Tab-separated table of C-alpha atoms and ligand atoms in Angstrom:
chain	number	residue	atom	x	y	z
A	128	MET	CA	-74.714	-3.846	178.982
A	129	ILE	CA	-71.948	-3.256	176.340
A	130	LYS	CA	-71.546	-7.020	176.051
A	131	LYS	CA	-75.280	-7.322	175.392
A	132	ILE	CA	-75.109	-4.640	172.651
A	133	LEU	CA	-72.068	-6.362	171.060
A	134	ASN	CA	-73.887	-9.723	171.097
A	135	LEU	CA	-76.924	-8.109	169.523
A	136	LEU	CA	-74.791	-6.545	166.731
A	137	LYS	CA	-73.123	-9.911	166.128
A	138	TYR	CA	-76.523	-11.583	165.906
A	139	TRP	CA	-77.779	-8.850	163.512
A	140	GLY	CA	-74.729	-9.392	161.252
A	141	LYS	CA	-75.376	-13.138	161.097
A	142	LEU	CA	-79.035	-12.587	160.330
A	143	LYS	CA	-78.180	-10.188	157.485
A	144	THR	CA	-75.781	-12.694	155.917
A	145	ARG	CA	-78.412	-15.433	156.142
A	146	VAL	CA	-81.141	-13.254	154.548
A	147	ASN	CA	-78.725	-12.249	151.744
A	148	HIS	CA	-77.890	-15.898	151.167
A	149	ILE	CA	-81.583	-16.901	150.908
A	150	PHE	CA	-82.265	-13.976	148.569
A	151	THR	CA	-79.346	-14.879	146.256
A	152	ASN	CA	-80.541	-18.494	146.167
A	153	LEU	CA	-84.060	-17.396	145.311
A	154	VAL	CA	-82.833	-15.156	142.484
A	155	SER	CA	-80.699	-17.931	140.992
A	156	LEU	CA	-83.564	-20.417	141.363
A	157	GLN	CA	-85.876	-17.954	139.662
A	158	LYS	CA	-83.316	-17.484	136.874
A	159	LYS	CA	-83.071	-21.226	136.414
A	160	TYR	CA	-86.849	-21.724	136.109
A	161	MET	CA	-87.712	-18.551	134.192
A	162	LEU	CA	-87.257	-17.759	130.549
A	163	PRO	CA	-84.871	-14.829	129.888
A	164	GLN	CA	-86.841	-11.577	129.994
A	165	ASN	CA	-88.654	-10.583	126.801
A	166	THR	CA	-88.634	-14.171	125.518
A	167	GLY	CA	-92.286	-14.944	124.815
A	168	PHE	CA	-92.761	-18.658	125.527
A	169	SER	CA	-95.740	-18.790	123.197
A	170	LYS	CA	-93.511	-17.494	120.357
A	171	LEU	CA	-91.173	-20.509	120.625
A	172	SER	CA	-91.741	-23.387	118.231
A	173	LYS	CA	-93.175	-26.605	119.690
A	174	ASN	CA	-89.731	-28.249	119.628
A	175	GLU	CA	-88.144	-25.223	121.294
A	176	LYS	CA	-90.802	-25.300	124.024
A	177	ILE	CA	-90.176	-28.998	124.669
A	178	ASN	CA	-86.453	-28.388	124.674
A	179	TRP	CA	-86.682	-25.572	127.218
A	180	ILE	CA	-89.058	-27.527	129.478
A	181	THR	CA	-87.033	-30.750	129.425
A	182	THR	CA	-83.646	-29.090	129.901
A	183	THR	CA	-84.947	-26.794	132.661
A	184	TYR	CA	-87.005	-29.195	134.768
A	185	PHE	CA	-85.809	-32.736	134.100
A	186	SER	CA	-82.781	-34.684	135.266
A	187	ASN	CA	-82.860	-36.687	132.032
A	188	PRO	CA	-83.937	-34.259	129.272
A	189	ILE	CA	-83.498	-36.753	126.437
A	190	GLU	CA	-85.717	-39.342	128.085
A	191	SER	CA	-88.346	-36.695	128.968
A	192	GLU	CA	-88.368	-35.375	125.410
A	193	GLN	CA	-88.825	-38.919	124.079
A	194	LEU	CA	-91.749	-39.460	126.449
A	195	VAL	CA	-93.481	-36.261	125.381
A	196	LYS	CA	-93.032	-37.108	121.701
A	197	GLN	CA	-94.111	-40.710	122.162
A	198	TYR	CA	-97.629	-39.385	122.704
A	199	TRP	CA	-97.703	-37.396	119.460
A	200	ASN	CA	-100.105	-38.712	116.872
A	201	THR	CA	-98.353	-40.285	113.900
A	202	ASP	CA	-100.789	-38.491	111.587
A	203	ALA	CA	-99.439	-34.925	111.413
A	204	ALA	CA	-102.837	-33.479	110.506
A	205	ILE	CA	-104.523	-35.019	113.564
A	206	GLN	CA	-101.671	-33.801	115.754
A	207	LYS	CA	-101.955	-30.272	114.357
A	208	LEU	CA	-105.691	-30.311	115.067
A	209	HIS	CA	-105.074	-31.225	118.714
A	210	ASP	CA	-102.163	-28.788	119.046
A	211	GLU	CA	-104.488	-25.981	118.080
A	212	PHE	CA	-107.257	-26.754	120.589
A	213	ILE	CA	-105.277	-24.953	123.291
A	214	GLU	CA	-102.129	-22.872	123.668
A	215	ASN	CA	-98.532	-24.012	124.299
A	216	THR	CA	-99.390	-27.642	123.477
A	217	LEU	CA	-96.483	-30.035	123.975
A	218	THR	CA	-98.217	-33.352	123.482
A	219	ASN	CA	-101.463	-35.270	124.050
A	220	PHE	CA	-102.696	-36.547	127.392
A	221	TYR	CA	-104.609	-39.794	126.949
A	222	LEU	CA	-107.776	-40.740	128.800
A	223	PRO	CA	-109.518	-44.002	127.951
A	224	LEU	CA	-112.736	-43.928	125.936
A	225	GLY	CA	-114.906	-46.859	127.018
A	226	VAL	CA	-118.492	-47.808	126.224
A	227	ALA	CA	-121.434	-48.881	128.369
A	228	PRO	CA	-123.897	-50.958	126.326
A	229	ASN	CA	-127.481	-52.075	127.089
A	230	PHE	CA	-128.996	-48.684	127.885
A	231	VAL	CA	-132.651	-48.255	127.007
A	232	ILE	CA	-133.844	-44.658	127.344
A	233	ASN	CA	-137.426	-43.774	126.446
A	234	LYS	CA	-137.623	-47.172	124.697
A	235	LYS	CA	-134.580	-46.432	122.482
A	236	ALA	CA	-131.388	-48.499	122.773
A	237	TYR	CA	-128.017	-46.804	123.258
A	238	THR	CA	-124.405	-47.730	123.796
A	239	ILE	CA	-122.999	-44.829	125.777
A	240	PRO	CA	-119.418	-43.559	125.255
A	241	MET	CA	-117.567	-42.682	128.460
A	242	VAL	CA	-114.217	-40.933	128.886
A	243	ILE	CA	-112.905	-41.468	132.410
A	244	GLU	CA	-109.740	-42.537	134.207
A	245	GLU	CA	-111.432	-44.260	137.182
A	246	SER	CA	-111.716	-48.027	137.002
A	247	SER	CA	-115.132	-49.638	137.633
A	248	VAL	CA	-117.217	-46.616	136.535
A	249	VAL	CA	-117.917	-48.009	133.057
A	250	ALA	CA	-118.548	-51.493	134.474
A	251	ALA	CA	-120.982	-50.052	137.027
A	252	ALA	CA	-122.874	-48.105	134.335
A	253	SER	CA	-123.141	-51.222	132.156
A	254	LYS	CA	-124.336	-53.292	135.110
A	255	SER	CA	-127.053	-50.751	135.977
A	256	ALA	CA	-128.111	-50.549	132.328
A	257	LYS	CA	-128.508	-54.333	132.204
A	258	PHE	CA	-130.413	-54.375	135.501
A	259	TRP	CA	-132.945	-51.777	134.288
A	260	LEU	CA	-133.145	-53.263	130.780
A	261	THR	CA	-135.445	-55.984	132.102
A	262	ARG	CA	-137.430	-53.533	134.238
A	263	GLY	CA	-138.658	-51.080	131.599
A	264	GLY	CA	-135.420	-49.202	131.012
A	265	PHE	CA	-134.810	-45.539	131.846
A	266	LYS	CA	-137.165	-42.657	131.235
A	267	ALA	CA	-135.922	-39.123	130.723
A	268	SER	CA	-137.537	-35.769	130.044
A	269	VAL	CA	-136.218	-32.262	129.590
A	270	LEU	CA	-137.826	-29.898	132.136
A	271	GLY	CA	-136.375	-26.709	130.623
A	272	THR	CA	-133.654	-25.426	128.286
A	273	GLU	CA	-133.303	-21.798	129.333
A	274	LYS	CA	-129.766	-20.389	129.547
A	275	ILE	CA	-128.830	-17.198	131.374
A	276	GLY	CA	-126.363	-14.331	131.047
A	277	HIS	CA	-125.786	-10.942	132.650
A	278	VAL	CA	-124.523	-7.481	131.959
A	279	HIS	CA	-123.211	-6.460	135.381
A	280	PHE	CA	-123.047	-2.663	135.773
A	281	THR	CA	-123.162	0.210	138.218
A	282	TYR	CA	-125.610	3.131	138.006
A	283	LEU	CA	-125.592	6.098	140.356
A	284	GLY	CA	-129.176	7.332	139.847
A	285	GLU	CA	-132.600	6.274	141.048
A	286	HIS	CA	-133.736	2.743	140.284
A	287	LYS	CA	-137.280	3.758	139.337
A	288	LYS	CA	-136.065	6.200	136.687
A	289	LEU	CA	-133.809	3.604	135.051
A	290	ALA	CA	-136.562	0.960	135.213
A	291	THR	CA	-139.065	3.242	133.426
A	292	TRP	CA	-136.497	4.139	130.775
A	293	PHE	CA	-135.582	0.450	130.285
A	294	SER	CA	-139.199	-0.669	129.813
A	295	ILE	CA	-139.605	1.930	127.030
A	296	LYS	CA	-136.244	1.093	125.407
A	297	LYS	CA	-136.381	-2.718	125.782
A	298	GLU	CA	-137.303	-3.367	122.135
A	299	GLN	CA	-134.152	-1.528	121.044
A	300	PHE	CA	-132.063	-4.104	122.914
A	301	TYR	CA	-133.684	-6.930	120.923
A	302	SER	CA	-133.298	-5.171	117.568
A	303	ASP	CA	-129.654	-4.214	118.235
A	304	VAL	CA	-128.678	-7.908	118.607
A	305	ASN	CA	-130.582	-8.942	115.507
A	306	TYR	CA	-127.363	-9.300	113.512
A	307	ILE	CA	-126.237	-11.951	116.056
A	308	THR	CA	-129.587	-13.673	116.660
A	309	LYS	CA	-131.076	-14.000	113.170
A	310	ASN	CA	-129.543	-17.426	112.406
A	311	MET	CA	-130.326	-18.742	115.876
A	312	GLU	CA	-133.916	-17.536	115.454
A	313	LYS	CA	-134.193	-19.514	112.196
A	314	ARG	CA	-133.329	-22.620	114.255
A	315	GLY	CA	-136.009	-21.732	116.819
A	316	GLY	CA	-133.752	-20.136	119.426
A	317	GLY	CA	-132.783	-16.599	120.387
A	318	VAL	CA	-133.154	-14.113	123.224
A	319	LEU	CA	-136.149	-15.016	125.417
A	320	ASP	CA	-136.213	-12.034	127.776
A	321	ILE	CA	-134.133	-9.191	129.184
A	322	GLU	CA	-134.848	-7.861	132.668
A	323	LEU	CA	-133.349	-5.013	134.635
A	324	ILE	CA	-132.494	-6.210	138.146
A	325	ASN	CA	-131.761	-3.904	141.051
A	326	LYS	CA	-129.090	-5.464	143.265
A	327	THR	CA	-128.298	-2.347	145.315
A	328	ASP	CA	-129.495	-4.030	148.526
A	329	LYS	CA	-126.547	-6.448	148.118
A	330	LEU	CA	-123.901	-4.120	146.659
A	331	GLU	CA	-123.908	-0.338	146.315
A	332	HIS	CA	-125.027	0.924	142.850
A	333	TYR	CA	-125.018	-2.642	141.443
A	334	TYR	CA	-127.528	-3.500	138.676
A	335	GLN	CA	-127.866	-6.264	136.101
A	336	LEU	CA	-129.410	-6.898	132.768
A	337	HIS	CA	-130.520	-10.481	133.347
A	338	ALA	CA	-131.075	-12.081	129.941
A	339	THR	CA	-132.455	-15.506	129.137
A	340	PHE	CA	-131.759	-17.456	125.945
A	341	ASN	CA	-132.654	-20.564	124.020
A	342	THR	CA	-129.562	-21.747	122.174
A	343	LYS	CA	-131.118	-24.889	120.631
A	344	ASP	CA	-128.441	-27.512	119.831
A	345	SER	CA	-125.434	-25.367	120.688
A	346	MET	CA	-124.110	-24.903	124.203
A	347	GLY	CA	-124.344	-21.239	123.239
A	348	ALA	CA	-121.528	-19.636	125.236
A	349	ASN	CA	-120.254	-17.514	122.326
A	350	PHE	CA	-123.765	-16.606	121.204
A	351	ILE	CA	-124.794	-15.516	124.706
A	352	ASN	CA	-121.608	-13.556	125.410
A	353	SER	CA	-121.827	-11.757	122.047
A	354	CYS	CA	-125.461	-10.758	122.743
A	355	LEU	CA	-124.528	-9.541	126.225
A	356	GLU	CA	-121.682	-7.392	124.924
A	357	GLN	CA	-124.084	-5.818	122.431
A	358	PHE	CA	-126.664	-5.215	125.222
A	359	ALA	CA	-123.945	-3.385	127.174
A	360	LYS	CA	-123.184	-1.155	124.154
A	361	THR	CA	-126.888	-0.416	123.656
A	362	LEU	CA	-127.290	0.396	127.337
A	363	LYS	CA	-124.375	2.830	127.255
A	364	HIS	CA	-125.168	4.660	124.037
A	365	GLU	CA	-128.971	4.787	124.412
A	366	LEU	CA	-128.601	6.245	127.888
A	367	ALA	CA	-125.987	8.722	126.650
A	368	ASP	CA	-128.507	9.926	124.032
A	369	CYS	CA	-131.302	10.439	126.582
A	370	ASP	CA	-131.795	14.048	127.687
A	371	ASP	CA	-133.810	13.059	130.789
A	372	PHE	CA	-130.676	11.733	132.497
A	373	SER	CA	-128.002	13.889	134.154
A	374	ALA	CA	-124.313	13.454	133.332
A	375	GLU	CA	-123.855	11.499	136.579
A	376	GLU	CA	-126.808	9.218	135.799
A	377	LYS	CA	-125.505	8.589	132.285
A	378	ASP	CA	-122.134	7.592	133.667
A	379	ILE	CA	-122.956	3.916	134.098
A	380	GLN	CA	-119.980	1.603	134.368
A	381	ILE	CA	-120.131	-1.767	132.618
A	382	ILE	CA	-118.320	-4.127	134.952
A	383	MET	CA	-118.607	-7.276	132.825
A	384	CYS	CA	-120.786	-9.234	130.401
A	385	ILE	CA	-120.841	-13.004	130.852
A	386	LEU	CA	-123.121	-16.042	130.726
A	387	SER	CA	-123.920	-17.824	133.965
A	388	ASN	CA	-123.086	-21.493	134.449
A	389	PHE	CA	-125.893	-21.632	137.011
A	390	VAL	CA	-128.774	-22.821	134.832
A	391	PRO	CA	-131.610	-23.844	137.181
A	392	ASN	CA	-134.098	-23.725	134.283
A	393	CYS	CA	-132.053	-25.900	131.940
A	394	VAL	CA	-132.831	-29.127	133.740
A	395	VAL	CA	-133.385	-32.735	132.764
A	396	ARG	CA	-134.997	-35.558	134.753
A	397	ALA	CA	-133.878	-39.187	134.468
A	398	GLU	CA	-135.877	-41.878	136.262
A	399	VAL	CA	-136.407	-45.575	136.814
A	400	ALA	CA	-139.277	-47.386	138.500
A	401	CYS	CA	-140.351	-50.952	139.145
A	402	LYS	CA	-142.311	-53.083	141.587
A	403	VAL	CA	-140.377	-53.503	144.819
A	404	GLU	CA	-140.619	-57.293	144.407
A	405	ASP	CA	-138.719	-56.988	141.111
A	406	LEU	CA	-135.676	-55.549	142.866
A	407	ASN	CA	-134.242	-59.001	143.456
A	408	GLU	CA	-131.213	-60.405	141.652
A	409	GLU	CA	-127.748	-61.255	142.801
A	410	THR	CA	-127.746	-59.289	146.015
A	411	ASN	CA	-129.176	-62.129	148.160
A	412	VAL	CA	-131.131	-59.490	149.997
A	413	ASP	CA	-134.890	-59.382	150.400
A	414	PRO	CA	-136.216	-56.864	147.780
A	415	LEU	CA	-138.218	-54.823	150.307
A	416	GLU	CA	-135.271	-54.699	152.700
A	417	PHE	CA	-133.050	-53.597	149.782
A	418	ALA	CA	-135.545	-50.922	148.633
A	419	GLU	CA	-135.919	-49.494	152.144
A	420	LYS	CA	-132.178	-49.421	152.796
A	421	PHE	CA	-131.612	-47.801	149.383
A	422	LEU	CA	-134.286	-45.183	150.148
A	423	LYS	CA	-132.642	-44.424	153.508
A	424	ALA	CA	-129.272	-43.979	151.746
A	425	VAL	CA	-130.836	-41.401	149.410
A	426	GLN	CA	-132.564	-39.639	152.320
A	427	ILE	CA	-129.216	-39.406	154.137
A	428	ALA	CA	-127.736	-37.687	151.061
A	429	GLU	CA	-130.733	-35.325	151.017
A	430	ILE	CA	-130.121	-34.052	154.532
A	431	GLU	CA	-126.388	-34.594	155.187
A	432	PRO	CA	-124.019	-32.457	153.067
A	433	TYR	CA	-120.971	-34.642	153.871
A	434	ARG	CA	-122.722	-37.611	152.305
A	435	ALA	CA	-124.439	-35.516	149.584
A	436	VAL	CA	-121.086	-34.402	148.147
A	437	THR	CA	-119.852	-37.998	147.742
A	438	HIS	CA	-123.268	-39.171	146.558
A	439	ASN	CA	-123.294	-36.447	143.876
A	440	LYS	CA	-119.662	-37.187	143.008
A	441	GLY	CA	-120.835	-40.681	142.098
A	442	ILE	CA	-123.510	-39.152	139.844
A	443	MET	CA	-120.875	-36.919	138.223
A	444	ASN	CA	-118.726	-40.009	137.491
A	445	GLY	CA	-121.347	-40.929	134.901
A	446	VAL	CA	-122.257	-37.390	133.857
A	447	ASP	CA	-118.701	-36.088	133.300
A	448	ALA	CA	-117.634	-39.206	131.413
A	449	VAL	CA	-120.329	-38.684	128.758
A	450	VAL	CA	-119.931	-34.901	128.786
A	451	LEU	CA	-116.216	-35.375	128.013
A	452	ALA	CA	-116.801	-38.033	125.354
A	453	THR	CA	-119.215	-35.693	123.565
A	454	GLY	CA	-116.861	-32.698	123.687
A	455	ASN	CA	-118.845	-30.639	126.172
A	456	ASP	CA	-117.593	-28.353	128.926
A	457	PHE	CA	-117.423	-30.536	132.052
A	458	ARG	CA	-116.288	-27.637	134.283
A	459	ALA	CA	-119.444	-25.719	133.394
A	460	VAL	CA	-121.582	-28.803	134.039
A	461	GLU	CA	-119.850	-29.471	137.384
A	462	ALA	CA	-120.181	-25.860	138.586
A	463	GLY	CA	-123.846	-25.716	137.552
A	464	ALA	CA	-124.735	-29.083	139.083
A	465	HIS	CA	-123.254	-28.278	142.486
A	466	ALA	CA	-124.841	-24.815	142.558
A	467	TYR	CA	-128.176	-26.497	141.794
A	468	ALA	CA	-127.553	-29.013	144.582
A	469	SER	CA	-127.295	-26.053	146.997
A	470	ARG	CA	-130.148	-23.976	145.618
A	471	ASN	CA	-132.257	-24.356	148.766
A	472	GLY	CA	-129.510	-23.050	151.043
A	473	SER	CA	-127.862	-26.341	151.988
A	474	TYR	CA	-125.939	-28.777	149.780
A	475	SER	CA	-128.145	-31.769	149.049
A	476	SER	CA	-128.554	-34.858	146.882
A	477	LEU	CA	-129.342	-34.412	143.188
A	478	SER	CA	-131.217	-37.716	143.175
A	479	HIS	CA	-134.313	-38.800	145.074
A	480	ALA	CA	-136.226	-42.020	145.731
A	481	SER	CA	-139.620	-43.159	146.934
A	482	ILE	CA	-141.538	-46.347	147.733
A	483	GLU	CA	-145.268	-45.947	147.261
A	484	ASN	CA	-147.927	-48.618	146.790
A	485	GLY	CA	-145.285	-51.268	146.250
A	486	ILE	CA	-143.494	-49.227	143.545
A	487	PHE	CA	-139.852	-48.238	143.909
A	488	LYS	CA	-138.926	-44.998	142.100
A	489	PHE	CA	-135.519	-43.427	141.743
A	490	TRP	CA	-134.874	-40.189	139.868
A	491	LEU	CA	-132.351	-37.457	139.247
A	492	ASP	CA	-132.891	-33.794	138.326
A	493	ILE	CA	-129.769	-32.135	136.989
A	494	PRO	CA	-129.059	-28.886	135.132
A	495	LEU	CA	-127.126	-29.610	131.934
A	496	ALA	CA	-126.163	-26.919	129.435
A	497	LEU	CA	-124.936	-29.085	126.560
A	498	GLY	CA	-124.370	-28.737	122.853
A	499	THR	CA	-124.251	-31.147	119.943
A	500	VAL	CA	-123.176	-28.548	117.375
A	501	GLY	CA	-120.354	-26.020	117.505
A	502	GLY	CA	-117.299	-26.098	119.779
A	503	LEU	CA	-115.356	-29.361	119.753
A	504	THR	CA	-118.327	-31.352	118.434
A	505	SER	CA	-117.340	-31.066	114.798
A	506	LEU	CA	-113.576	-30.766	115.388
A	507	HIS	CA	-112.470	-33.623	117.613
A	508	PRO	CA	-112.591	-36.894	115.643
A	509	LEU	CA	-113.467	-38.966	118.731
A	510	VAL	CA	-116.209	-36.542	119.756
A	511	LYS	CA	-117.708	-36.960	116.290
A	512	PHE	CA	-117.361	-40.737	116.760
A	513	SER	CA	-119.146	-40.605	120.138
A	514	LEU	CA	-121.975	-38.449	118.817
A	515	GLU	CA	-122.467	-40.720	115.826
A	516	MET	CA	-122.551	-43.751	118.124
A	517	LEU	CA	-125.363	-42.012	120.023
A	518	GLY	CA	-127.245	-41.467	116.749
A	519	LYS	CA	-126.299	-37.773	116.343
A	520	PRO	CA	-128.602	-36.600	119.147
A	521	SER	CA	-130.067	-33.129	119.563
A	522	ALA	CA	-128.878	-31.203	122.641
A	523	GLU	CA	-132.092	-32.198	124.434
A	524	GLU	CA	-131.590	-35.881	123.662
A	525	LEU	CA	-127.984	-35.642	124.830
A	526	MET	CA	-129.182	-34.029	128.090
A	527	GLN	CA	-131.359	-37.114	128.628
A	528	ILE	CA	-128.543	-39.562	127.857
A	529	VAL	CA	-126.095	-37.777	130.168
A	530	ALA	CA	-128.616	-37.610	133.029
A	531	VAL	CA	-129.349	-41.319	132.627
A	532	ALA	CA	-125.617	-42.103	132.794
A	533	GLY	CA	-125.523	-40.152	136.083
A	534	LEU	CA	-128.550	-41.959	137.500
A	535	ALA	CA	-127.199	-45.370	136.427
A	536	GLN	CA	-123.925	-44.607	138.170
A	537	ASN	CA	-125.697	-43.465	141.324
A	538	PHE	CA	-127.871	-46.591	141.325
A	539	ALA	CA	-124.817	-48.841	140.984
A	540	ALA	CA	-122.946	-47.052	143.779
A	541	LEU	CA	-125.886	-47.125	146.224
A	542	ARG	CA	-126.626	-50.750	145.355
A	543	SER	CA	-123.064	-51.760	146.244
A	544	LEU	CA	-122.852	-49.481	149.276
A	545	THR	CA	-126.073	-50.797	150.812
A	546	THR	CA	-125.393	-54.482	150.075
A	547	THR	CA	-121.873	-55.867	149.568
A	548	GLY	CA	-119.983	-52.653	150.334
A	549	ILE	CA	-118.124	-50.619	147.727
A	550	GLN	CA	-114.680	-52.167	148.160
A	551	LYS	CA	-115.585	-55.659	146.929
A	552	GLY	CA	-116.319	-54.610	143.365
A	553	HIS	CA	-114.161	-51.523	143.373
A	554	MET	CA	-110.901	-53.054	144.541
A	555	LYS	CA	-111.271	-56.055	142.241
A	556	MET	CA	-111.269	-53.610	139.341
A	557	HIS	CA	-108.442	-51.747	140.957
A	558	ILE	CA	-106.299	-54.911	141.148
A	559	ASN	CA	-105.691	-54.665	137.439
A	560	ASN	CA	-104.375	-51.103	137.755
A	561	ILE	CA	-102.079	-52.168	140.600
A	562	LEU	CA	-100.827	-55.130	138.584
A	563	ASN	CA	-100.155	-52.933	135.570
A	564	GLN	CA	-98.308	-50.476	137.789
A	565	PHE	CA	-96.009	-53.350	138.857
A	566	LYS	CA	-95.713	-54.643	135.276
A	567	ALA	CA	-97.253	-58.012	136.183
A	568	THR	CA	-97.134	-60.696	133.494
A	569	LYS	CA	-100.258	-62.469	132.215
A	570	GLU	CA	-99.545	-65.498	134.464
A	571	GLU	CA	-98.928	-63.302	137.496
A	572	LYS	CA	-102.226	-61.487	136.837
A	573	GLU	CA	-104.132	-64.766	136.645
A	574	LYS	CA	-102.596	-66.006	139.908
A	575	VAL	CA	-103.329	-62.744	141.760
A	576	LEU	CA	-106.908	-62.481	140.449
A	577	SER	CA	-107.752	-66.050	141.406
A	578	HIS	CA	-106.184	-65.570	144.870
A	579	PHE	CA	-108.378	-62.523	145.575
A	580	VAL	CA	-111.692	-64.029	144.396
A	581	ASP	CA	-112.891	-64.535	147.984
A	582	THR	CA	-110.310	-62.539	149.887
A	583	THR	CA	-110.273	-58.941	151.069
A	584	VAL	CA	-108.460	-56.693	148.612
A	585	SER	CA	-106.185	-53.790	149.434
A	586	HIS	CA	-103.299	-52.168	147.588
A	587	SER	CA	-100.677	-53.524	149.989
A	588	LEU	CA	-102.170	-57.057	150.061
A	589	VAL	CA	-102.014	-57.210	146.255
A	590	VAL	CA	-98.434	-55.933	146.190
A	591	ASP	CA	-97.397	-58.373	148.958
A	592	TYR	CA	-99.020	-61.306	147.170
A	593	LEU	CA	-97.316	-60.360	143.894
A	594	ASP	CA	-94.006	-60.343	145.808
A	595	VAL	CA	-94.739	-63.821	147.161
A	596	ILE	CA	-95.430	-65.121	143.633
A	597	ARG	CA	-92.249	-63.503	142.292
A	598	ASN	CA	-90.088	-64.789	145.160
A	599	ASN	CA	-91.476	-68.307	144.763
A	600	SER	CA	-90.792	-68.328	141.058
A	601	ASP	CA	-87.241	-67.039	141.790
A	602	THR	CA	-86.585	-69.961	144.137
A	603	THR	CA	-88.144	-72.542	141.836
A	604	ASN	CA	-86.177	-71.285	138.805
B	892	MEV	C1	-116.507	-43.212	143.791
B	892	MEV	O1	-115.907	-42.676	142.642
B	892	MEV	C2	-117.960	-42.815	143.871
B	892	MEV	C3	-118.698	-43.268	145.134
B	892	MEV	O2	-118.006	-42.819	146.288
B	892	MEV	C4	-120.085	-42.659	145.058
B	892	MEV	C5	-120.901	-42.853	146.310
B	892	MEV	O3	-120.351	-42.986	147.421
B	892	MEV	O4	-122.147	-42.804	146.172
B	892	MEV	C6	-118.757	-44.768	145.217
């Protein structure tokens, strides 16, 4: 028994030492990777920030600092502009800006700018554009432009009493935001409606002011949020002034005021259609067989969420690339698109297809809250370049262009998937990236590309073949 107790004490001692050791290591690690207390990182100069980062995290600080600075723009004014877009900027992070020509949308020709890191997306968009160019081009129409925002609040009284009060006071809410809305109204936009929504069946005492807006050519986030914050003030002070409400009823709590990125009434439709017999070209597949297989692929994405997510990802390849090139908020667009794809309770395809009376139709409905004024649109030189290339479109026209880029991308992906398979085209494009990664010379690239013309492509096969070429040239030298 005593022996057991002694063993236990010995074990306890060892455990304590081990825990102390881990704790000391953690503290010193934390010290190493943390700024000394009270040093505000944001207060450091750009050079000081780079210095701290490179000396703290990198085995070769000089090389890391050179790399970071290599991406600075040589024009100090352009660099300053980019530095000030966000906080704690160290350098720029490049993404390629490519273009997809040959788009005809509502009978107007466009070359579409695309910012994306994934190879073959721009090529696929261009290929789709060319395919539809000879089949009437793309059509697009805006189905709605309504944006939404909420004042989320709690109220402890009776719903009916608040609803009656709100219907009498509603005009006050409009007039109190007049100082924010008057310019927007001159452009044809403004607050469309404000509703009081009772959400107490979902969450105790929870209510909303659900407001709808038209923000014309601006994305409108600042406009909407400013209006909402004013609505919250009006709600609070007007209720406080009302003698019909008890102190408890007046004690509403504003939880938050914010726009919603779910915009199911700010939707655009992009579509293509042609005779089934015109769906020939290149694929060596009978047009009707192609159309029916394509339709089945879309139907699978409509009912199978696993496929729908990838199918929609392909659409977003086109959508995000144009959204980025035109300085819009791709996170907002992504969040809104996927919420829309699930609006009926199960995640589904954003695009649809039909074959009726010998006509093949393929279309996409997507919510897009975009702007062509405000935000980055007049600040980022390449955003200005992209918008000018598109003919300085209105927000509605840009919605149409972006939706078409998504549909074109989806068409290209489904066309490859249902005929040759995605890898043939995809990996051929990818070869170039692999070759660049291994610093292949021009001759090596030519040899590898011609070797893989009719051969299966994979990352390891390309690397192995490059090795063979290099070893052969070593032995022949
Ligand atoms: C790849 O970026 C996109 C695809 O997976 C889309 C799709 O499967 O439809 C090819």
